[in-house]
Amino acid sequence: MTDSPAPLPDRSGRPTLTVVVPVFNEEETVGPFLEVVDPLLRKLDCSHRYVFVDDGSHDRTVAALRDLQRDYQEISIVVLSRNFGKEAALTAGLDQAEGDLVVIMDVDLQDPPELIETFLERWREGYDIAFGLRSSRESDSLAKRLTAKGFYTIFNWIAREPIPFNAGDYRMMDRKVVSEIRRLRERNRFMKGLMAWPGFKSTAVPFVRPPREAGESSWNYWKLWNFALDGITGFSMAPLRLWLYVGAFIAFVSLLFAGYIVIKGLFFGTDVPGYASLMVAIAFFGGVQLLTLGLIGEYLGRIFQEVKQRPIYIIDKVLEAEEKESAAP
Ligand code: UDP
Ligand code: MG
């Protein structure tokens, strides 16, 4: 790419905006969400729609949304056939979203809706992606903050397309970005990475993340760990390559050590003991080999996931307002 300024696309008109919201057991949050977000969107110079993706909720989330559709005609409800996880639900939402602009946000109001106005301004200035950047994680526990920091550091260290520190999923994207993201059909859905991968002009909008409004976060550390693993193995070969260097280093040291033992044996005779060093070597190499094997298994498992070519999500039904029901495509 050259640095010559691209002709500014005309972004002065009234764009259509789709808000994609994945929901999982959120019967008590969807109402308050719309009460806050809708008036804000109405004030903006754009027309808007909502795509709520019900990620296999066990509670009355769909019924609650159905009720809300009476007051908010702009709602489409995409009901998945079971819980596929937030990343798959987001994918479903992006696939369904129409319009010039797509905003994705959580339903628990942890993504301050006022930011959408700023996102829109940035888009008019010519940015294709405007994303929320958490300038403080005070609402998170220290442990969560530390693990998050560790993850971003490692990810950006080894992945080609870095993801900004403390950027969440909350963002506004131009249609062309969404179209590119839609083409990424891998099963390993690390959305933050997938959304960064196509590139385009992006800008950060800092905000302070408030604690969850109602309901409970459905993340725990085990889920977060697996999420991080998906992120790293899905976007980097570095963990696989690392062992080449570890192996080379160990082999080199072993060679020196072997030379030392041979020379020592030749000139000073063998000393029988050596038990300790043998055990250390066996334990060490055993550990290294198991670790490497586990790591290869991790990638192999992911290759297995990909080659099966299963759908990323399954839509049970799409519910539009005014009681008209359309079947899944
Ligand atoms: N979510 C989802 N599927 C899941 C878990 C969560 O669609 O399996 C949705 C949830 O309803 C919410 C968003 O993802 O709108 C973020 O979830 P949560 O607030 O639990 O995550 P956190 O804010 O702790 O990252
Ligand atoms: Mg949340």
Short mmCIF file of C-alpha atoms and ligand atoms in Angstrom, two decimals:
data_model
loop_
_atom_site.label_atom_id
_atom_site.label_comp_id
_atom_site.label_asym_id
_atom_site.label_seq_id
_atom_site.Cartn_x
_atom_site.Cartn_y
_atom_site.Cartn_z
CA MET A 1 0.00 0.00 0.00
CA THR A 2 1.12 3.51 -0.78
CA ASP A 3 0.75 6.39 1.59
CA SER A 4 -1.12 8.59 -0.86
CA PRO A 5 -4.47 9.44 0.70
CA ALA A 6 -7.23 7.30 -0.75
CA PRO A 7 -10.21 9.23 -2.04
CA LEU A 8 -12.62 9.53 0.87
CA PRO A 9 -15.69 7.44 0.33
CA ASP A 10 -18.83 9.48 0.74
CA ARG A 11 -19.85 8.94 4.31
CA SER A 12 -21.90 12.03 4.84
CA GLY A 13 -25.26 10.42 4.16
CA ARG A 14 -27.56 8.55 6.51
CA PRO A 15 -26.12 5.06 6.89
CA THR A 16 -28.01 1.98 8.01
CA LEU A 17 -26.60 0.41 11.12
CA THR A 18 -27.09 -3.09 12.50
CA VAL A 19 -26.40 -3.84 16.15
CA VAL A 20 -25.42 -7.46 16.68
CA VAL A 21 -25.97 -8.75 20.20
CA PRO A 22 -25.24 -12.33 21.25
CA VAL A 23 -27.41 -13.40 24.19
CA PHE A 24 -27.19 -16.43 26.43
CA ASN A 25 -29.58 -16.65 29.37
CA GLU A 26 -30.22 -12.93 29.42
CA GLU A 27 -33.97 -12.68 30.05
CA GLU A 28 -33.44 -9.95 32.64
CA THR A 29 -30.88 -7.97 30.62
CA VAL A 30 -32.43 -7.59 27.17
CA GLY A 31 -35.15 -5.16 28.31
CA PRO A 32 -32.85 -2.74 30.16
CA PHE A 33 -30.42 -2.99 27.25
CA LEU A 34 -32.94 -1.70 24.75
CA GLU A 35 -34.22 0.95 27.13
CA VAL A 36 -30.76 2.44 27.25
CA VAL A 37 -29.49 1.77 23.73
CA ASP A 38 -32.55 2.52 21.65
CA PRO A 39 -33.02 6.21 22.61
CA LEU A 40 -29.32 6.78 21.97
CA LEU A 41 -29.49 5.23 18.52
CA ARG A 42 -32.60 7.21 17.65
CA LYS A 43 -30.69 10.43 18.26
CA LEU A 44 -28.01 9.48 15.74
CA ASP A 45 -28.16 10.33 12.09
CA CYS A 46 -28.65 6.77 10.92
CA SER A 47 -31.33 4.14 10.72
CA HIS A 48 -30.81 1.07 12.83
CA ARG A 49 -31.73 -2.57 13.31
CA TYR A 50 -30.92 -5.18 15.94
CA VAL A 51 -29.88 -8.74 15.40
CA PHE A 52 -30.13 -10.65 18.66
CA VAL A 53 -28.54 -14.06 18.46
CA ASP A 54 -29.96 -16.40 21.06
CA ASP A 55 -27.12 -18.77 21.84
CA GLY A 56 -29.24 -21.65 23.11
CA SER A 57 -30.52 -19.96 26.27
CA HIS A 58 -32.23 -22.19 28.83
CA ASP A 59 -34.32 -19.36 30.22
CA ARG A 60 -37.01 -17.12 28.74
CA THR A 61 -34.63 -14.95 26.69
CA VAL A 62 -36.38 -15.63 23.38
CA ALA A 63 -39.80 -15.01 24.89
CA ALA A 64 -38.58 -11.77 26.40
CA LEU A 65 -37.20 -10.65 23.02
CA ARG A 66 -40.45 -11.70 21.38
CA ASP A 67 -42.32 -9.40 23.76
CA LEU A 68 -39.90 -6.58 23.05
CA GLN A 69 -40.45 -6.96 19.33
CA ARG A 70 -43.89 -5.43 19.83
CA ASP A 71 -42.31 -2.16 20.91
CA TYR A 72 -39.17 -2.44 18.82
CA GLN A 73 -39.99 -3.46 15.26
CA GLU A 74 -36.32 -3.29 14.35
CA ILE A 75 -35.47 -6.51 16.17
CA SER A 76 -34.57 -9.74 14.40
CA ILE A 77 -34.08 -12.75 16.62
CA VAL A 78 -31.77 -15.44 15.35
CA VAL A 79 -32.31 -18.53 17.44
CA LEU A 80 -29.45 -21.03 17.39
CA SER A 81 -30.28 -24.70 17.86
CA ARG A 82 -28.11 -24.96 20.98
CA ASN A 83 -25.36 -23.12 22.84
CA PHE A 84 -22.47 -22.70 20.41
CA GLY A 85 -20.50 -20.16 22.46
CA LYS A 86 -20.23 -16.42 22.13
CA GLU A 87 -17.78 -16.53 19.23
CA ALA A 88 -20.07 -18.69 17.10
CA ALA A 89 -23.07 -16.57 18.07
CA LEU A 90 -21.21 -13.46 16.97
CA THR A 91 -20.39 -15.14 13.68
CA ALA A 92 -24.07 -15.94 13.17
CA GLY A 93 -24.91 -12.32 13.92
CA LEU A 94 -22.35 -10.97 11.46
CA ASP A 95 -23.63 -13.36 8.80
CA GLN A 96 -27.16 -12.07 9.28
CA ALA A 97 -26.34 -8.39 9.66
CA GLU A 98 -27.21 -6.10 6.78
CA GLY A 99 -26.58 -2.42 6.26
CA ASP A 100 -23.62 -0.09 5.88
CA LEU A 101 -22.38 -0.45 9.41
CA VAL A 102 -22.31 -3.20 11.99
CA VAL A 103 -21.84 -2.70 15.71
CA ILE A 104 -21.27 -5.68 17.95
CA MET A 105 -21.83 -5.35 21.65
CA ASP A 106 -22.61 -7.32 24.79
CA VAL A 107 -26.09 -7.17 26.20
CA ASP A 108 -25.00 -6.49 29.79
CA LEU A 109 -24.26 -2.79 29.15
CA GLN A 110 -20.59 -3.28 29.95
CA ASP A 111 -19.98 -1.77 26.54
CA PRO A 112 -21.11 1.85 27.03
CA PRO A 113 -23.65 2.58 24.29
CA GLU A 114 -22.71 6.30 24.22
CA LEU A 115 -19.58 5.21 22.38
CA ILE A 116 -21.58 4.36 19.27
CA GLU A 117 -21.88 8.07 18.52
CA THR A 118 -18.10 8.42 18.63
CA PHE A 119 -17.72 5.28 16.51
CA LEU A 120 -19.99 6.85 13.92
CA GLU A 121 -17.98 10.07 13.92
CA ARG A 122 -14.79 8.09 13.38
CA TRP A 123 -16.40 6.22 10.51
CA ARG A 124 -17.41 9.48 8.90
CA GLU A 125 -13.82 10.61 9.26
CA GLY A 126 -12.84 7.65 7.11
CA TYR A 127 -12.05 4.85 9.57
CA ASP A 128 -13.42 1.44 8.70
CA ILE A 129 -13.21 0.03 12.20
CA ALA A 130 -13.68 1.91 15.46
CA PHE A 131 -13.24 -0.22 18.53
CA GLY A 132 -13.66 0.32 22.24
CA LEU A 133 -10.47 0.21 24.24
CA ARG A 134 -10.76 -0.45 27.95
CA SER A 135 -8.63 2.18 29.59
CA SER A 136 -9.16 0.67 33.01
CA ARG A 137 -10.10 -2.81 34.08
CA GLU A 138 -11.00 -1.84 37.61
CA SER A 139 -14.24 -3.81 37.46
CA ASP A 140 -12.19 -6.99 36.99
CA SER A 141 -10.37 -8.87 39.72
CA LEU A 142 -6.59 -8.55 39.95
CA ALA A 143 -6.17 -12.14 38.83
CA LYS A 144 -8.30 -11.55 35.74
CA ARG A 145 -6.42 -8.38 34.91
CA LEU A 146 -3.05 -10.11 35.21
CA THR A 147 -4.06 -13.10 33.13
CA ALA A 148 -5.54 -10.82 30.48
CA LYS A 149 -2.32 -8.81 30.32
CA GLY A 150 -0.24 -11.96 30.06
CA PHE A 151 -2.40 -13.22 27.25
CA TYR A 152 -2.22 -10.03 25.17
CA THR A 153 1.53 -9.86 25.63
CA ILE A 154 2.08 -13.43 24.47
CA PHE A 155 -0.43 -13.17 21.64
CA ASN A 156 1.06 -10.01 20.19
CA TRP A 157 4.54 -11.34 20.63
CA ILE A 158 3.89 -14.33 18.39
CA ALA A 159 0.90 -13.50 16.17
CA ARG A 160 1.33 -11.67 12.89
CA GLU A 161 -1.63 -9.33 13.17
CA PRO A 162 -1.50 -7.88 16.67
CA ILE A 163 -4.67 -7.26 18.62
CA PRO A 164 -4.68 -4.04 20.64
CA PHE A 165 -4.26 -4.38 24.39
CA ASN A 166 -7.58 -4.48 26.19
CA ALA A 167 -9.69 -4.21 23.09
CA GLY A 168 -12.89 -6.17 23.48
CA ASP A 169 -15.32 -7.26 20.83
CA TYR A 170 -17.17 -3.96 21.12
CA ARG A 171 -16.70 -2.11 17.82
CA MET A 172 -18.26 -0.62 14.73
CA MET A 173 -17.25 -1.99 11.37
CA ASP A 174 -17.85 -0.87 7.83
CA ARG A 175 -19.69 -3.22 5.51
CA LYS A 176 -16.51 -4.05 3.58
CA VAL A 177 -14.77 -5.24 6.75
CA VAL A 178 -17.73 -7.41 7.69
CA SER A 179 -17.75 -8.93 4.21
CA GLU A 180 -14.11 -9.93 4.61
CA ILE A 181 -14.63 -11.35 8.10
CA ARG A 182 -17.51 -13.41 6.75
CA ARG A 183 -15.11 -15.16 4.40
CA LEU A 184 -13.06 -16.49 7.31
CA ARG A 185 -14.86 -19.76 7.92
CA GLU A 186 -12.46 -21.58 10.21
CA ARG A 187 -13.97 -23.54 13.06
CA ASN A 188 -11.58 -22.02 15.55
CA ARG A 189 -13.49 -18.82 16.19
CA PHE A 190 -11.22 -16.45 18.01
CA MET A 191 -13.20 -13.41 16.97
CA LYS A 192 -10.79 -10.77 18.25
CA GLY A 193 -8.10 -12.25 16.05
CA LEU A 194 -10.42 -12.86 13.11
CA MET A 195 -11.67 -9.30 13.24
CA ALA A 196 -8.13 -7.91 13.28
CA TRP A 197 -6.90 -10.18 10.50
CA PRO A 198 -8.42 -8.43 7.45
CA GLY A 199 -6.74 -5.17 8.41
CA PHE A 200 -8.33 -1.89 7.17
CA LYS A 201 -8.13 1.50 8.81
CA SER A 202 -8.98 1.22 12.47
CA THR A 203 -8.98 3.52 15.46
CA ALA A 204 -9.37 3.05 19.19
CA VAL A 205 -11.91 4.80 21.36
CA PRO A 206 -10.97 4.52 25.04
CA PHE A 207 -13.60 3.87 27.69
CA VAL A 208 -13.94 2.69 31.26
CA ARG A 209 -15.69 -0.62 31.55
CA PRO A 210 -18.39 -0.68 34.22
CA PRO A 211 -19.28 -3.87 36.10
CA ARG A 212 -22.03 -6.10 34.73
CA GLU A 213 -25.52 -4.58 35.04
CA ALA A 214 -27.51 -7.73 35.84
CA GLY A 215 -27.14 -11.48 35.58
CA GLU A 216 -23.82 -13.24 35.78
CA SER A 217 -20.76 -13.48 33.60
CA SER A 218 -20.69 -16.88 32.00
CA TRP A 219 -16.91 -17.01 31.85
CA ASN A 220 -14.72 -18.91 34.26
CA TYR A 221 -10.96 -19.41 34.27
CA TRP A 222 -11.09 -22.76 32.52
CA LYS A 223 -13.16 -21.24 29.69
CA LEU A 224 -10.81 -18.26 29.52
CA TRP A 225 -7.79 -20.53 29.35
CA ASN A 226 -9.29 -22.47 26.47
CA PHE A 227 -10.19 -19.19 24.82
CA ALA A 228 -6.59 -18.05 25.08
CA LEU A 229 -5.36 -21.38 23.72
CA ASP A 230 -7.70 -21.02 20.74
CA GLY A 231 -6.41 -17.53 20.16
CA ILE A 232 -2.78 -18.47 20.21
CA THR A 233 -2.88 -21.77 18.33
CA GLY A 234 -5.30 -20.34 15.80
CA PHE A 235 -3.09 -17.43 14.89
CA SER A 236 0.46 -18.56 15.43
CA MET A 237 2.82 -21.42 14.70
CA ALA A 238 5.31 -20.06 17.20
CA PRO A 239 4.51 -22.61 19.94
CA LEU A 240 5.30 -25.40 17.47
CA ARG A 241 8.50 -23.77 16.26
CA LEU A 242 9.71 -23.05 19.76
CA TRP A 243 10.55 -26.73 20.24
CA LEU A 244 12.87 -26.72 17.29
CA TYR A 245 15.05 -24.27 19.16
CA VAL A 246 14.63 -25.90 22.55
CA GLY A 247 15.50 -29.22 20.93
CA ALA A 248 18.51 -27.78 19.15
CA PHE A 249 19.76 -26.19 22.34
CA ILE A 250 19.35 -29.36 24.38
CA ALA A 251 21.01 -31.44 21.66
CA PHE A 252 23.94 -29.06 21.59
CA VAL A 253 24.37 -29.11 25.36
CA SER A 254 24.03 -32.90 25.37
CA LEU A 255 26.75 -33.18 22.74
CA LEU A 256 29.14 -31.10 24.83
CA PHE A 257 28.26 -33.16 27.88
CA ALA A 258 28.80 -36.42 25.95
CA GLY A 259 32.22 -35.20 24.83
CA TYR A 260 33.07 -34.33 28.38
CA ILE A 261 32.06 -37.79 29.64
CA VAL A 262 34.03 -39.60 26.91
CA ILE A 263 37.18 -37.60 27.54
CA LYS A 264 36.78 -37.96 31.26
CA GLY A 265 36.29 -41.73 30.84
CA LEU A 266 39.35 -42.07 28.60
CA PHE A 267 41.70 -40.23 30.86
CA PHE A 268 40.36 -40.76 34.33
CA GLY A 269 38.43 -44.05 34.02
CA THR A 270 34.69 -44.45 34.51
CA ASP A 271 33.13 -43.81 37.83
CA VAL A 272 30.16 -46.07 38.40
CA PRO A 273 27.70 -43.75 40.21
CA GLY A 274 26.24 -41.28 37.70
CA TYR A 275 22.78 -42.33 38.81
CA ALA A 276 21.64 -38.83 39.69
CA SER A 277 22.62 -37.26 36.38
CA LEU A 278 20.99 -40.16 34.49
CA MET A 279 17.73 -39.73 36.33
CA VAL A 280 17.79 -35.99 35.82
CA ALA A 281 18.34 -36.44 32.10
CA ILE A 282 15.60 -39.05 31.77
CA ALA A 283 13.10 -36.98 33.73
CA PHE A 284 13.97 -33.83 31.86
CA PHE A 285 13.76 -35.30 28.39
CA GLY A 286 10.62 -37.21 29.33
CA GLY A 287 9.02 -33.94 30.37
CA VAL A 288 10.12 -32.05 27.30
CA GLN A 289 8.88 -34.82 25.02
CA LEU A 290 5.49 -35.07 26.69
CA LEU A 291 5.06 -31.33 26.53
CA THR A 292 5.95 -31.20 22.87
CA LEU A 293 3.70 -34.13 22.12
CA GLY A 294 0.85 -32.44 23.94
CA LEU A 295 1.43 -29.32 21.96
CA ILE A 296 1.44 -31.18 18.66
CA GLY A 297 -1.76 -32.86 19.82
CA GLU A 298 -3.25 -29.44 20.42
CA TYR A 299 -2.65 -28.44 16.81
CA LEU A 300 -3.61 -31.87 15.50
CA GLY A 301 -6.93 -31.61 17.33
CA ARG A 302 -7.54 -28.28 15.72
CA ILE A 303 -6.70 -29.63 12.28
CA PHE A 304 -9.17 -32.42 13.00
CA GLN A 305 -11.80 -29.82 13.88
CA GLU A 306 -11.18 -27.99 10.64
CA VAL A 307 -11.18 -30.94 8.28
CA LYS A 308 -14.53 -32.12 9.60
CA GLN A 309 -15.94 -28.98 8.00
CA ARG A 310 -18.88 -28.84 10.35
CA PRO A 311 -20.98 -25.69 10.36
CA ILE A 312 -19.92 -23.05 12.86
CA TYR A 313 -23.46 -22.75 14.18
CA ILE A 314 -26.93 -24.00 13.34
CA ILE A 315 -29.89 -21.66 13.09
CA ASP A 316 -33.13 -23.05 14.42
CA LYS A 317 -35.25 -20.12 13.29
CA VAL A 318 -35.19 -16.42 12.55
CA LEU A 319 -37.99 -14.46 14.18
CA GLU A 320 -38.93 -11.08 12.77
CA ALA A 321 -41.36 -8.59 14.26
CA GLU A 322 -45.09 -8.60 13.37
CA GLU A 323 -45.41 -12.31 13.97
CA LYS A 324 -44.04 -13.12 10.54
CA GLU A 325 -41.77 -16.07 10.83
CA SER A 326 -39.19 -17.11 8.30
CA ALA A 327 -37.35 -20.39 8.20
CA ALA A 328 -33.60 -20.60 8.37
CA PRO A 329 -31.90 -20.32 4.98
N1 UDP B 1 -22.76 -15.02 25.50
C1 UDP B 1 -23.18 -15.87 24.47
N2 UDP B 1 -22.88 -17.22 24.55
C2 UDP B 1 -22.19 -17.76 25.59
C3 UDP B 1 -21.75 -16.89 26.61
C4 UDP B 1 -22.04 -15.52 26.53
O1 UDP B 1 -23.80 -15.43 23.51
O2 UDP B 1 -21.99 -18.98 25.60
C5 UDP B 1 -23.06 -13.57 25.43
C6 UDP B 1 -23.72 -12.98 26.67
O3 UDP B 1 -25.11 -13.13 26.65
C7 UDP B 1 -23.30 -11.52 26.57
C8 UDP B 1 -21.92 -11.60 25.94
O4 UDP B 1 -21.86 -12.88 25.30
O5 UDP B 1 -24.14 -10.75 25.76
C9 UDP B 1 -20.81 -11.44 26.96
O6 UDP B 1 -20.97 -12.38 27.99
P1 UDP B 1 -20.48 -12.12 29.48
O7 UDP B 1 -20.99 -10.80 29.96
O8 UDP B 1 -20.89 -13.34 30.25
O9 UDP B 1 -18.90 -12.07 29.30
P2 UDP B 1 -17.83 -11.05 29.95
O10 UDP B 1 -18.46 -9.67 29.96
O11 UDP B 1 -17.56 -11.55 31.29
O12 UDP B 1 -16.67 -11.13 29.01
MG MG B 2 -20.13 -8.97 30.37
#
